[in-house]
CSV table of C-alpha atoms and ligand atoms in Angstrom, one decimal:
chain,number,residue,atom,x,y,z
A,32,MET,CA,-53.9,-11.4,-199.5
A,33,SER,CA,-55.5,-11.7,-203.1
A,34,TYR,CA,-59.0,-12.4,-203.7
A,35,GLU,CA,-60.4,-14.6,-206.6
A,36,LYS,CA,-63.7,-13.2,-206.7
A,37,VAL,CA,-64.5,-9.9,-203.8
A,38,ASP,CA,-63.5,-6.5,-204.0
A,39,VAL,CA,-61.4,-4.9,-201.0
A,40,PRO,CA,-62.5,-1.7,-200.4
A,41,GLU,CA,-59.8,1.1,-201.2
A,42,ASP,CA,-60.8,3.4,-198.9
A,43,GLY,CA,-60.7,1.4,-195.6
A,44,GLU,CA,-57.9,0.2,-193.6
A,45,LYS,CA,-57.5,-2.9,-191.5
A,46,VAL,CA,-58.3,-4.0,-188.1
A,47,THR,CA,-55.5,-5.3,-186.5
A,48,TYR,CA,-53.9,-7.4,-183.2
A,49,ASP,CA,-51.9,-7.3,-180.7
A,50,LYS,CA,-52.0,-10.4,-179.4
A,51,GLU,CA,-49.7,-9.9,-176.5
A,52,ALA,CA,-51.9,-7.4,-175.1
A,53,ASP,CA,-54.9,-9.1,-176.5
A,54,GLU,CA,-56.2,-6.1,-178.4
A,55,LEU,CA,-57.7,-5.0,-181.4
A,56,GLN,CA,-56.2,-1.7,-182.9
A,57,VAL,CA,-59.2,0.0,-184.8
A,58,PRO,CA,-59.0,2.5,-187.3
A,59,ASP,CA,-61.4,5.0,-187.9
A,60,ASN,CA,-62.5,3.7,-191.6
A,61,PRO,CA,-62.1,-0.2,-190.9
A,62,ILE,CA,-63.3,-2.9,-193.7
A,63,VAL,CA,-65.4,-5.4,-192.5
A,64,PRO,CA,-66.8,-8.7,-194.1
A,65,ILE,CA,-70.5,-9.2,-194.2
A,66,ILE,CA,-72.1,-12.4,-195.5
A,67,TYR,CA,-75.6,-11.6,-195.9
A,68,GLY,CA,-76.7,-15.4,-195.9
A,69,ASP,CA,-79.9,-17.4,-196.8
A,70,GLY,CA,-83.4,-17.2,-196.5
A,71,ILE,CA,-84.1,-13.9,-194.4
A,72,GLY,CA,-80.7,-13.4,-194.4
A,73,LYS,CA,-81.2,-11.5,-197.5
A,74,ASP,CA,-83.8,-9.3,-196.1
A,75,VAL,CA,-82.3,-8.6,-192.6
A,76,ALA,CA,-78.8,-7.9,-193.5
A,77,PRO,CA,-78.9,-5.6,-195.8
A,78,VAL,CA,-81.2,-3.2,-194.0
A,79,ALA,CA,-79.4,-4.0,-190.7
A,80,GLN,CA,-76.0,-2.6,-192.7
A,81,LYS,CA,-77.7,0.5,-193.1
A,82,VAL,CA,-78.2,0.9,-189.5
A,83,LEU,CA,-74.6,-0.2,-188.6
A,84,GLU,CA,-73.5,2.2,-191.2
A,85,LYS,CA,-75.8,5.0,-189.7
A,86,ALA,CA,-74.7,4.7,-186.2
A,87,ALA,CA,-70.8,4.5,-187.5
A,88,GLU,CA,-71.3,8.1,-189.0
A,89,ALA,CA,-73.7,9.9,-186.5
A,90,THR,CA,-70.2,9.3,-184.4
A,91,GLY,CA,-67.9,10.6,-186.9
A,92,ARG,CA,-66.4,7.0,-188.7
A,93,ASN,CA,-67.4,5.1,-191.2
A,94,ILE,CA,-67.8,1.3,-192.0
A,95,GLU,CA,-65.8,0.2,-195.3
A,96,TRP,CA,-67.8,-2.7,-195.7
A,97,MET,CA,-66.8,-5.8,-198.0
A,98,ARG,CA,-69.4,-8.1,-199.1
A,99,VAL,CA,-68.4,-11.9,-199.1
A,100,PHE,CA,-70.3,-15.3,-199.9
A,101,ALA,CA,-71.6,-18.4,-198.4
A,102,GLY,CA,-74.3,-20.8,-198.7
A,103,GLU,CA,-76.6,-20.5,-202.0
A,104,SER,CA,-75.1,-17.2,-202.8
A,105,ALA,CA,-71.5,-18.4,-203.1
A,106,ARG,CA,-72.9,-21.5,-204.6
A,107,GLU,CA,-74.3,-19.2,-207.9
A,108,LYS,CA,-70.9,-17.4,-207.6
A,109,TYR,CA,-68.4,-20.2,-207.0
A,110,ASP,CA,-70.1,-23.1,-207.2
A,111,GLU,CA,-69.0,-24.2,-203.7
A,112,ASN,CA,-70.5,-23.5,-200.5
A,113,LEU,CA,-68.0,-21.6,-198.5
A,114,PRO,CA,-65.1,-20.7,-200.6
A,115,ASP,CA,-61.2,-20.0,-199.9
A,116,ASP,CA,-62.3,-15.9,-200.3
A,117,THR,CA,-64.6,-16.0,-197.7
A,118,VAL,CA,-62.4,-17.9,-194.9
A,119,ASP,CA,-59.2,-16.0,-196.0
A,120,ALA,CA,-61.4,-12.5,-195.5
A,121,LEU,CA,-62.8,-13.4,-192.6
A,122,ARG,CA,-59.3,-14.0,-190.8
A,123,GLU,CA,-57.6,-11.3,-192.7
A,124,PHE,CA,-60.3,-8.6,-191.4
A,125,ARG,CA,-60.5,-9.8,-188.1
A,126,VAL,CA,-64.2,-8.5,-187.1
A,127,SER,CA,-66.9,-9.1,-189.5
A,128,ILE,CA,-70.8,-10.2,-189.4
A,129,LYS,CA,-73.0,-12.5,-191.0
A,130,GLY,CA,-76.6,-13.3,-191.3
A,131,PRO,CA,-78.2,-17.0,-191.1
A,132,LEU,CA,-76.9,-20.1,-193.3
A,133,THR,CA,-79.3,-22.8,-194.0
A,134,THR,CA,-77.9,-25.8,-193.0
A,135,PRO,CA,-79.7,-29.2,-194.8
A,136,VAL,CA,-81.6,-31.9,-192.2
A,137,GLY,CA,-80.2,-35.7,-192.0
A,138,ALA,CA,-78.1,-35.3,-195.3
A,139,GLY,CA,-76.4,-33.2,-197.4
A,140,PHE,CA,-73.7,-30.8,-196.4
A,141,ARG,CA,-72.9,-30.1,-192.9
A,142,SER,CA,-73.7,-26.7,-191.2
A,143,LEU,CA,-71.3,-24.0,-192.9
A,144,ASN,CA,-72.1,-21.8,-189.7
A,145,VAL,CA,-70.1,-24.5,-187.8
A,146,ALA,CA,-67.4,-25.2,-190.4
A,147,LEU,CA,-67.0,-21.3,-189.8
A,148,ARG,CA,-66.8,-20.9,-186.2
A,149,LYS,CA,-64.3,-24.0,-186.7
A,150,LYS,CA,-62.3,-23.1,-189.4
A,151,LEU,CA,-61.5,-19.5,-187.7
A,152,ASP,CA,-61.2,-21.0,-184.4
A,153,LEU,CA,-64.1,-18.6,-182.6
A,154,TYR,CA,-64.5,-20.7,-179.4
A,155,THR,CA,-66.9,-18.9,-177.9
A,156,ASN,CA,-70.7,-18.2,-179.3
A,157,MET,CA,-72.1,-15.3,-176.6
A,158,ARG,CA,-75.6,-14.6,-176.8
A,159,PRO,CA,-76.8,-11.8,-174.4
A,160,THR,CA,-80.7,-12.0,-173.4
A,161,TYR,CA,-81.9,-8.8,-172.2
A,162,TYR,CA,-85.3,-7.0,-172.1
A,163,LEU,CA,-85.9,-4.1,-174.3
A,164,ASP,CA,-89.1,-1.7,-173.2
A,165,GLY,CA,-91.9,-2.6,-174.6
A,166,VAL,CA,-91.4,-5.9,-175.9
A,167,PRO,CA,-94.2,-8.0,-175.8
A,168,SER,CA,-93.3,-11.6,-174.0
A,169,PRO,CA,-95.2,-14.6,-172.9
A,170,VAL,CA,-93.8,-14.2,-169.2
A,171,LYS,CA,-95.1,-12.3,-167.0
A,172,ASN,CA,-91.6,-9.9,-165.8
A,173,PRO,CA,-90.1,-10.4,-168.8
A,174,GLU,CA,-87.8,-7.7,-167.6
A,175,GLU,CA,-86.4,-9.5,-165.4
A,176,MET,CA,-84.6,-11.5,-167.9
A,177,ASP,CA,-80.6,-10.4,-168.3
A,178,MET,CA,-78.5,-13.0,-169.0
A,179,VAL,CA,-75.3,-13.9,-171.1
A,180,ASN,CA,-74.9,-17.4,-172.6
A,181,PHE,CA,-71.5,-18.2,-173.4
A,182,ARG,CA,-71.8,-21.5,-175.2
A,183,GLU,CA,-68.7,-23.5,-176.4
A,184,ASN,CA,-68.4,-23.1,-179.8
A,185,THR,CA,-66.1,-26.0,-181.8
A,186,GLU,CA,-66.6,-29.2,-179.9
A,187,ASP,CA,-69.3,-31.6,-178.1
A,188,VAL,CA,-71.9,-33.4,-181.0
A,189,TYR,CA,-70.9,-30.5,-183.2
A,190,ALA,CA,-68.0,-31.9,-184.0
A,191,GLY,CA,-69.3,-34.2,-186.7
A,192,ILE,CA,-67.8,-37.0,-186.1
A,193,GLU,CA,-70.6,-39.3,-186.7
A,194,TRP,CA,-72.0,-42.7,-189.1
A,195,GLU,CA,-74.7,-43.2,-191.1
A,196,ALA,CA,-77.0,-45.9,-190.6
A,197,GLY,CA,-75.9,-49.1,-192.8
A,198,THR,CA,-72.9,-48.2,-193.7
A,199,ASP,CA,-69.9,-50.1,-193.2
A,200,GLU,CA,-68.2,-47.7,-191.0
A,201,VAL,CA,-71.2,-47.3,-188.8
A,202,GLU,CA,-70.8,-51.5,-188.2
A,203,GLN,CA,-67.2,-51.1,-187.5
A,204,VAL,CA,-67.6,-48.5,-184.6
A,205,ARG,CA,-70.4,-50.9,-183.3
A,206,GLU,CA,-68.0,-53.9,-183.3
A,207,PHE,CA,-65.4,-51.9,-181.4
A,208,VAL,CA,-67.7,-50.5,-179.3
A,209,GLU,CA,-69.2,-53.9,-178.2
A,210,ASP,CA,-66.1,-56.1,-178.6
A,211,GLU,CA,-63.4,-54.2,-177.7
A,212,MET,CA,-65.3,-51.3,-175.1
A,213,GLY,CA,-67.5,-54.4,-173.9
A,214,TYR,CA,-70.8,-52.3,-174.4
A,215,ASP,CA,-72.4,-55.9,-175.6
A,216,SER,CA,-76.0,-56.0,-175.6
A,217,THR,CA,-76.5,-52.1,-174.8
A,218,ILE,CA,-76.7,-51.1,-178.7
A,219,HIS,CA,-80.1,-52.6,-180.1
A,220,ASP,CA,-80.2,-55.1,-182.8
A,221,GLY,CA,-80.6,-53.3,-186.8
A,222,PRO,CA,-79.5,-49.9,-187.9
A,223,VAL,CA,-77.9,-47.8,-186.0
A,224,GLY,CA,-76.6,-44.2,-186.2
A,225,ILE,CA,-73.8,-43.5,-184.4
A,226,GLY,CA,-71.7,-40.0,-182.9
A,227,VAL,CA,-69.2,-38.9,-180.6
A,228,LYS,CA,-69.3,-36.4,-178.5
A,229,PRO,CA,-65.8,-35.2,-177.6
A,230,ILE,CA,-65.8,-32.3,-174.6
A,231,THR,CA,-61.7,-31.4,-174.2
A,232,GLU,CA,-60.5,-29.9,-171.1
A,233,PHE,CA,-58.9,-27.4,-173.3
A,234,GLY,CA,-62.0,-26.1,-175.1
A,235,THR,CA,-64.2,-26.3,-171.7
A,236,LYS,CA,-61.3,-24.4,-169.5
A,237,ARG,CA,-60.7,-21.5,-173.0
A,238,LEU,CA,-64.7,-21.0,-173.1
A,239,VAL,CA,-65.1,-20.8,-169.4
A,240,ARG,CA,-62.4,-18.3,-168.6
A,241,LYS,CA,-64.0,-16.0,-171.4
A,242,ALA,CA,-67.3,-16.1,-169.5
A,243,ILE,CA,-65.6,-15.9,-165.8
A,244,ASN,CA,-63.5,-12.8,-167.8
A,245,TYR,CA,-66.7,-11.3,-169.1
A,246,ALA,CA,-68.4,-11.7,-165.7
A,247,ILE,CA,-65.4,-9.7,-163.5
A,248,GLU,CA,-65.2,-7.0,-166.5
A,249,ASN,CA,-68.7,-6.3,-166.6
A,250,ASP,CA,-69.4,-6.7,-162.8
A,251,ARG,CA,-71.9,-9.4,-162.7
A,252,ASP,CA,-73.3,-11.6,-160.0
A,253,SER,CA,-72.7,-15.1,-161.4
A,254,VAL,CA,-71.2,-17.8,-163.5
A,255,THR,CA,-73.4,-20.8,-164.0
A,256,LEU,CA,-72.1,-24.2,-165.7
A,257,VAL,CA,-75.4,-25.8,-167.3
A,258,HIS,CA,-74.4,-29.3,-168.0
A,259,LYS,CA,-76.2,-32.8,-168.5
A,260,GLY,CA,-73.3,-34.8,-166.0
A,261,ASN,CA,-75.3,-36.8,-164.1
A,262,ILE,CA,-75.9,-38.8,-167.4
A,263,MET,CA,-73.1,-38.1,-169.5
A,264,LYS,CA,-70.3,-38.0,-167.0
A,265,PHE,CA,-67.4,-38.0,-168.5
A,266,THR,CA,-68.5,-35.2,-171.1
A,267,GLU,CA,-70.9,-33.1,-169.6
A,268,GLY,CA,-69.9,-34.0,-165.9
A,269,ALA,CA,-66.1,-33.4,-166.8
A,270,PHE,CA,-67.1,-30.2,-168.2
A,271,ARG,CA,-69.1,-29.0,-165.0
A,272,ASP,CA,-65.7,-30.0,-163.2
A,273,TRP,CA,-63.2,-28.6,-165.6
A,274,GLY,CA,-65.0,-25.5,-165.3
A,275,TYR,CA,-64.4,-25.4,-161.4
A,276,GLU,CA,-61.1,-26.4,-161.5
A,277,LEU,CA,-60.1,-23.2,-164.1
A,278,ALA,CA,-62.4,-21.4,-161.2
A,279,GLU,CA,-60.2,-22.1,-158.7
A,280,GLU,CA,-56.8,-22.4,-160.8
A,281,GLU,CA,-57.1,-18.9,-162.2
A,282,PHE,CA,-59.3,-16.7,-160.4
A,283,PRO,CA,-59.1,-18.2,-156.8
A,284,GLU,CA,-59.5,-14.2,-155.5
A,285,GLN,CA,-62.2,-13.2,-158.2
A,286,THR,CA,-64.3,-16.2,-157.7
A,287,ILE,CA,-66.7,-18.8,-154.5
A,288,ASP,CA,-68.6,-21.4,-155.0
A,289,GLU,CA,-72.0,-21.6,-153.8
A,290,ASP,CA,-71.1,-23.6,-150.5
A,291,THR,CA,-68.9,-21.0,-149.6
A,292,LEU,CA,-71.3,-18.1,-151.0
A,293,TRP,CA,-73.7,-20.2,-148.0
A,294,GLU,CA,-71.6,-20.9,-145.4
A,295,GLU,CA,-69.2,-17.6,-145.0
A,296,TYR,CA,-71.5,-15.2,-146.3
A,297,ASP,CA,-75.0,-16.4,-145.5
A,298,GLY,CA,-76.0,-16.0,-149.0
A,299,GLU,CA,-75.0,-12.7,-150.1
A,300,ALA,CA,-71.8,-12.4,-152.1
A,301,PRO,CA,-69.4,-9.7,-151.6
A,302,GLU,CA,-69.6,-6.8,-154.4
A,303,ASP,CA,-65.8,-7.9,-155.6
A,304,LYS,CA,-66.7,-11.6,-156.0
A,305,VAL,CA,-68.1,-14.1,-158.8
A,306,VAL,CA,-70.0,-17.0,-157.9
A,307,VAL,CA,-69.7,-20.0,-159.8
A,308,LYS,CA,-72.4,-22.1,-159.7
A,309,ASP,CA,-73.1,-25.3,-161.8
A,310,ARG,CA,-77.1,-26.5,-162.7
A,311,ILE,CA,-78.1,-29.5,-164.3
A,312,ALA,CA,-79.4,-28.3,-168.2
A,313,ASP,CA,-83.1,-29.9,-167.6
A,314,ASN,CA,-83.3,-28.0,-164.5
A,315,MET,CA,-82.1,-25.1,-165.9
A,316,LEU,CA,-84.5,-24.4,-168.6
A,317,GLN,CA,-87.2,-24.3,-166.5
A,318,GLN,CA,-85.2,-22.1,-163.9
A,319,LEU,CA,-84.8,-19.9,-166.5
A,320,LEU,CA,-88.8,-19.1,-166.7
A,321,THR,CA,-88.8,-19.7,-163.0
A,322,ARG,CA,-86.2,-18.0,-161.2
A,323,THR,CA,-84.7,-15.7,-163.9
A,324,PRO,CA,-83.1,-13.1,-161.5
A,325,ASN,CA,-81.1,-15.6,-159.9
A,326,TYR,CA,-79.0,-16.1,-163.1
A,327,ASP,CA,-76.7,-14.0,-164.8
A,328,VAL,CA,-73.4,-15.3,-167.0
A,329,LEU,CA,-73.8,-18.8,-168.2
A,330,ALA,CA,-71.2,-21.1,-169.3
A,331,MET,CA,-72.1,-24.4,-171.3
A,332,PRO,CA,-71.1,-27.1,-174.2
A,333,ASN,CA,-71.9,-26.4,-177.6
A,334,LEU,CA,-75.4,-28.3,-177.7
A,335,ASN,CA,-77.0,-27.2,-174.5
A,336,GLY,CA,-75.7,-23.4,-175.6
A,337,ASP,CA,-77.7,-24.3,-178.3
A,338,TYR,CA,-81.2,-25.0,-177.1
A,339,LEU,CA,-80.7,-22.7,-174.2
A,340,SER,CA,-80.0,-19.3,-176.5
A,341,ASP,CA,-83.5,-20.3,-178.4
A,342,ALA,CA,-85.8,-20.9,-175.5
A,343,ALA,CA,-84.1,-17.6,-173.7
A,344,GLY,CA,-84.6,-15.6,-176.4
A,345,ALA,CA,-88.2,-16.6,-176.3
A,346,GLN,CA,-88.8,-14.5,-173.1
A,347,ILE,CA,-87.8,-11.2,-174.5
A,348,GLY,CA,-89.8,-11.1,-177.8
A,349,GLY,CA,-88.3,-13.8,-179.4
A,350,LEU,CA,-85.9,-14.6,-182.1
A,351,GLY,CA,-86.5,-11.6,-184.4
A,352,ILE,CA,-84.6,-9.8,-181.4
A,353,ALA,CA,-82.3,-12.5,-180.1
A,354,PRO,CA,-78.4,-11.2,-181.0
A,355,GLY,CA,-75.4,-13.2,-180.8
A,356,ALA,CA,-71.3,-13.1,-181.8
A,357,ASN,CA,-68.8,-15.9,-182.3
A,358,ILE,CA,-65.5,-14.7,-180.7
A,359,GLY,CA,-61.9,-16.2,-180.8
A,360,ASP,CA,-58.8,-14.7,-180.0
A,361,GLY,CA,-58.2,-11.5,-182.2
A,362,ARG,CA,-61.2,-12.7,-184.3
A,363,PHE,CA,-64.8,-11.9,-184.1
A,364,LEU,CA,-67.9,-12.9,-186.0
A,365,ALA,CA,-71.5,-11.4,-185.3
A,366,GLU,CA,-74.5,-13.8,-185.8
A,367,PRO,CA,-77.7,-13.7,-185.1
A,368,VAL,CA,-79.0,-16.6,-182.8
A,369,HIS,CA,-82.0,-17.4,-185.5
A,370,GLY,CA,-81.6,-19.2,-188.3
A,371,SER,CA,-82.6,-18.3,-192.2
A,372,ALA,CA,-86.6,-19.3,-191.7
A,373,PRO,CA,-87.2,-19.9,-195.5
A,374,LYS,CA,-90.8,-19.8,-195.4
A,375,HIS,CA,-90.5,-16.0,-194.4
A,376,ALA,CA,-87.7,-15.8,-197.2
A,377,GLY,CA,-87.5,-13.1,-199.8
A,378,LYS,CA,-90.6,-11.1,-198.2
A,379,ASP,CA,-89.2,-8.1,-196.4
A,380,LYS,CA,-91.2,-9.3,-193.1
A,381,ALA,CA,-88.6,-10.8,-191.1
A,382,ASN,CA,-87.5,-8.9,-187.8
A,383,PRO,CA,-84.0,-7.1,-188.5
A,384,SER,CA,-83.6,-6.3,-185.0
A,385,ALA,CA,-81.5,-9.5,-184.2
A,386,MET,CA,-79.2,-8.9,-186.5
A,387,ILE,CA,-79.1,-5.0,-186.2
A,388,LEU,CA,-78.2,-6.0,-182.5
A,389,SER,CA,-75.5,-8.3,-183.6
A,390,GLY,CA,-74.2,-5.4,-185.3
A,391,LYS,CA,-74.4,-3.6,-181.9
A,392,ILE,CA,-72.1,-5.9,-180.2
A,393,MET,CA,-69.4,-5.9,-183.1
A,394,LEU,CA,-69.5,-2.0,-182.6
A,395,GLU,CA,-68.5,-2.9,-178.6
A,396,HIS,CA,-66.2,-5.0,-179.8
A,397,LEU,CA,-64.7,-2.3,-182.2
A,398,GLY,CA,-64.7,-0.1,-179.3
A,399,TRP,CA,-67.3,2.1,-180.8
A,400,GLU,CA,-69.8,2.2,-177.1
A,401,ASP,CA,-71.3,5.7,-178.4
A,402,ALA,CA,-72.2,4.0,-181.6
A,403,ALA,CA,-73.7,1.2,-180.5
A,404,GLN,CA,-75.7,3.0,-177.5
A,405,LEU,CA,-76.9,4.5,-180.4
A,406,VAL,CA,-78.2,1.4,-182.0
A,407,HIS,CA,-79.4,0.1,-178.9
A,408,ASP,CA,-81.7,3.4,-178.0
A,409,ALA,CA,-83.1,3.3,-181.7
A,410,VAL,CA,-84.0,0.0,-181.5
A,411,GLU,CA,-85.5,0.5,-177.8
A,412,GLN,CA,-87.8,3.4,-179.3
A,413,GLN,CA,-88.7,2.3,-182.1
A,414,ILE,CA,-89.9,-0.9,-180.5
A,415,SER,CA,-91.9,0.8,-177.7
A,416,SER,CA,-93.7,3.1,-181.0
A,417,LYS,CA,-95.3,-0.2,-181.6
A,418,ARG,CA,-94.1,0.4,-185.5
A,419,VAL,CA,-92.9,-2.8,-185.6
A,420,THR,CA,-92.3,-6.4,-187.9
A,421,TYR,CA,-94.9,-9.0,-188.2
A,422,ASP,CA,-93.5,-11.2,-185.2
A,423,LEU,CA,-93.6,-8.4,-182.6
A,424,GLU,CA,-97.1,-6.8,-184.4
A,425,ARG,CA,-99.1,-9.6,-184.0
A,426,GLN,CA,-98.1,-9.8,-179.8
A,427,VAL,CA,-98.6,-5.9,-179.4
A,428,GLU,CA,-102.1,-4.5,-178.7
A,429,GLY,CA,-102.5,-1.3,-181.0
A,430,GLY,CA,-98.9,-2.3,-183.3
A,431,GLU,CA,-98.8,-1.5,-186.9
A,432,LYS,CA,-97.2,-3.5,-188.9
A,433,LEU,CA,-94.1,-2.4,-190.7
A,434,ALA,CA,-91.7,-4.2,-193.6
A,435,ALA,CA,-88.1,-4.8,-192.5
A,436,SER,CA,-86.8,-2.2,-194.4
A,437,GLU,CA,-89.6,0.2,-193.1
A,438,TYR,CA,-88.5,-0.4,-189.6
A,439,ALA,CA,-85.0,-0.3,-190.3
A,440,ASP,CA,-85.5,3.2,-192.0
A,441,GLU,CA,-87.2,4.4,-189.1
A,442,ILE,CA,-84.9,3.1,-186.9
A,443,CYS,CA,-81.9,5.0,-189.1
A,444,GLU,CA,-84.4,8.4,-188.9
A,445,ARG,CA,-84.1,8.0,-184.8
A,446,ILE,CA,-80.1,7.5,-184.9
A,447,ASP,CA,-80.1,10.6,-186.7
A,448,GLU,CA,-82.6,12.4,-184.3
A,449,LEU,CA,-80.4,10.8,-181.4
A,450,ALA,CA,-77.3,11.6,-182.3
B,40,NDP,N1,-76.8,-19.5,-187.2
B,40,NDP,C1,-77.3,-19.9,-188.3
B,40,NDP,O1,-77.0,-19.4,-188.9
B,40,NDP,C2,-78.5,-21.0,-188.0
B,40,NDP,C3,-78.8,-21.8,-188.8
B,40,NDP,N2,-80.0,-21.9,-189.0
B,40,NDP,C4,-80.6,-22.9,-189.6
B,40,NDP,O2,-81.7,-22.1,-190.6
B,40,NDP,C5,-82.6,-23.0,-191.3
B,40,NDP,C6,-84.1,-22.8,-190.5
B,40,NDP,O3,-84.0,-23.2,-189.0
B,40,NDP,P1,-85.0,-23.1,-188.2
B,40,NDP,O4,-85.2,-24.3,-187.3
B,40,NDP,O5,-86.8,-23.0,-189.1
B,40,NDP,O6,-85.1,-22.0,-187.3
B,40,NDP,P2,-84.9,-20.5,-187.4
B,40,NDP,O7,-84.5,-19.6,-186.5
B,40,NDP,O8,-84.6,-19.9,-188.8
B,40,NDP,O9,-86.8,-19.9,-187.7
B,40,NDP,C7,-87.4,-20.6,-186.5
B,40,NDP,C8,-88.9,-19.7,-186.5
B,40,NDP,O10,-88.2,-18.5,-185.5
B,40,NDP,C9,-89.2,-17.1,-185.8
B,40,NDP,N3,-87.9,-16.6,-186.7
B,40,NDP,C10,-86.7,-16.5,-186.9
B,40,NDP,N4,-86.4,-15.3,-187.1
B,40,NDP,C11,-86.7,-14.4,-187.1
B,40,NDP,C12,-86.8,-12.7,-187.5
B,40,NDP,N5,-85.6,-12.5,-188.0
B,40,NDP,N6,-87.7,-12.4,-187.6
B,40,NDP,C13,-89.1,-13.0,-187.1
B,40,NDP,N7,-89.2,-14.1,-187.0
B,40,NDP,C14,-88.0,-14.9,-186.6
B,40,NDP,C15,-90.3,-17.3,-187.2
B,40,NDP,O11,-91.2,-17.9,-186.5
B,40,NDP,P3,-92.6,-17.8,-186.7
B,40,NDP,O12,-92.6,-18.5,-188.3
B,40,NDP,O13,-93.4,-18.6,-185.5
B,40,NDP,O14,-92.8,-15.9,-187.1
B,40,NDP,C16,-89.3,-18.5,-187.6
B,40,NDP,O15,-90.6,-19.3,-188.5
B,40,NDP,C17,-82.4,-24.1,-190.9
B,40,NDP,O16,-81.4,-24.8,-191.9
B,40,NDP,C18,-81.0,-24.3,-190.0
B,40,NDP,O17,-80.0,-25.5,-189.5
B,40,NDP,C19,-80.5,-22.3,-187.7
B,40,NDP,C20,-80.1,-21.2,-186.4
B,40,NDP,C21,-78.6,-20.5,-186.6
B,41,AKG,O1,-75.5,-24.5,-188.4
B,41,AKG,C1,-76.7,-24.3,-188.3
B,41,AKG,O2,-77.4,-24.8,-189.3
B,41,AKG,C2,-77.6,-24.3,-187.0
B,41,AKG,C3,-77.0,-23.8,-186.0
B,41,AKG,C4,-77.4,-23.3,-185.0
B,41,AKG,O3,-79.2,-23.5,-184.4
B,41,AKG,C5,-77.5,-22.2,-183.8
B,41,AKG,O4,-75.9,-21.9,-184.4
B,41,AKG,O5,-77.6,-21.5,-183.0
B,42,MG,MG1,-79.6,-22.7,-182.8
């Protein structure tokens, strides 16, 4: 592959993929594309990069970074938002990491984050929410939080099928819905915006498959399907039904439903069974707070997953800490839960932990468990020391406020000490 405006590191090697075995082959010096992103991305991404590099070196490897561009930096370099160079690099080198990218509200270009997920078919958005020692939290028992959110990443209202009020197109759709589909008098008169919410059996089943496999491989107790199927029967309701169907079809020995749990096991699931259950999304959002220990792996359509991952993150220190990753077959793009937080941009103050811990998921994905553990331990030690960025300092008694770069430097020192 040739690139117009990015330099491919000479010394690195490619991560490759064995499709049949669904396995990556990872050299000790992989080329890893990185997008710094917009807003605070430019603060947190370079310092997170240093931490990840340090953990790789401490375990005898080397990451050969390949800087690629999207959003503001791409507009400057290429005069476009998402150049082919970037998409091609993420496709070719398979495992990569990105900071947040800004999306304008109400008009302008569509989300570049969503575009990347769709172009690379990164159909799972995995966002683990877990407690780190010493993290300040608005809840009484934050240590109870240990959930992994599997969010469908390519469809739902994020498919981008919508029509703007006042256009001929939206009036055509209104006419079709009212006259041909029989929804007369359902839409108020006057300007209207209309969107379409596709949820497919294919998209649902491949996401739920990933969630159940994850639960089995990581010894998790349950997978909860989170939907609003009482209201959106044929989209969110179908998500729930296809989710149960998939569990029955493909995991009959490894999973049980909640009825079976109570009827046959009196509420105590055997060690080797994953309980598949479902909850309506509004109820689930309050149960995150009130029944935290009852939930484990969660699987849900795109919009529910977007809302729920920020809400869950708030219970364990906030968005400055919440990590994530986009995963497809043989492709992976780590990315924090948070956005570009424009008001904090360029001040070297935003918390880089979410980006660092997203990188930790990337290290795990590369099979570098030892490096990932070093990152986890060093971040946890740093937070426990109360020498933290502004977002945590304002919640911690006796805390000391550090710049993002100072905070990351201290994490690097801790990695040296721990290695
Ligand atoms: N994947 C992506 O790239 C995403 C992109 N976005 C985009 O980002 C832009 C801004 O979105 P917005 O809704 O403001 O949400 P953001 O997640 O960017 O920020 C919301 C608030 O969360 C806190 N926060 C977020 N990140 C950090 C951090 N690293 N350290 C400390 N605090 C943090 C800040 O709170 P406080 O000010 O209280 O300290 C901030 O004001 C939008 O264009 C949106 O579309 C949004 C989400 C994901
Ligand atoms: O793409 C965006 O700008 C927002 C996406 C988002 O909030 C998310 O993926 O969590
Ligand atoms: Mg979000």
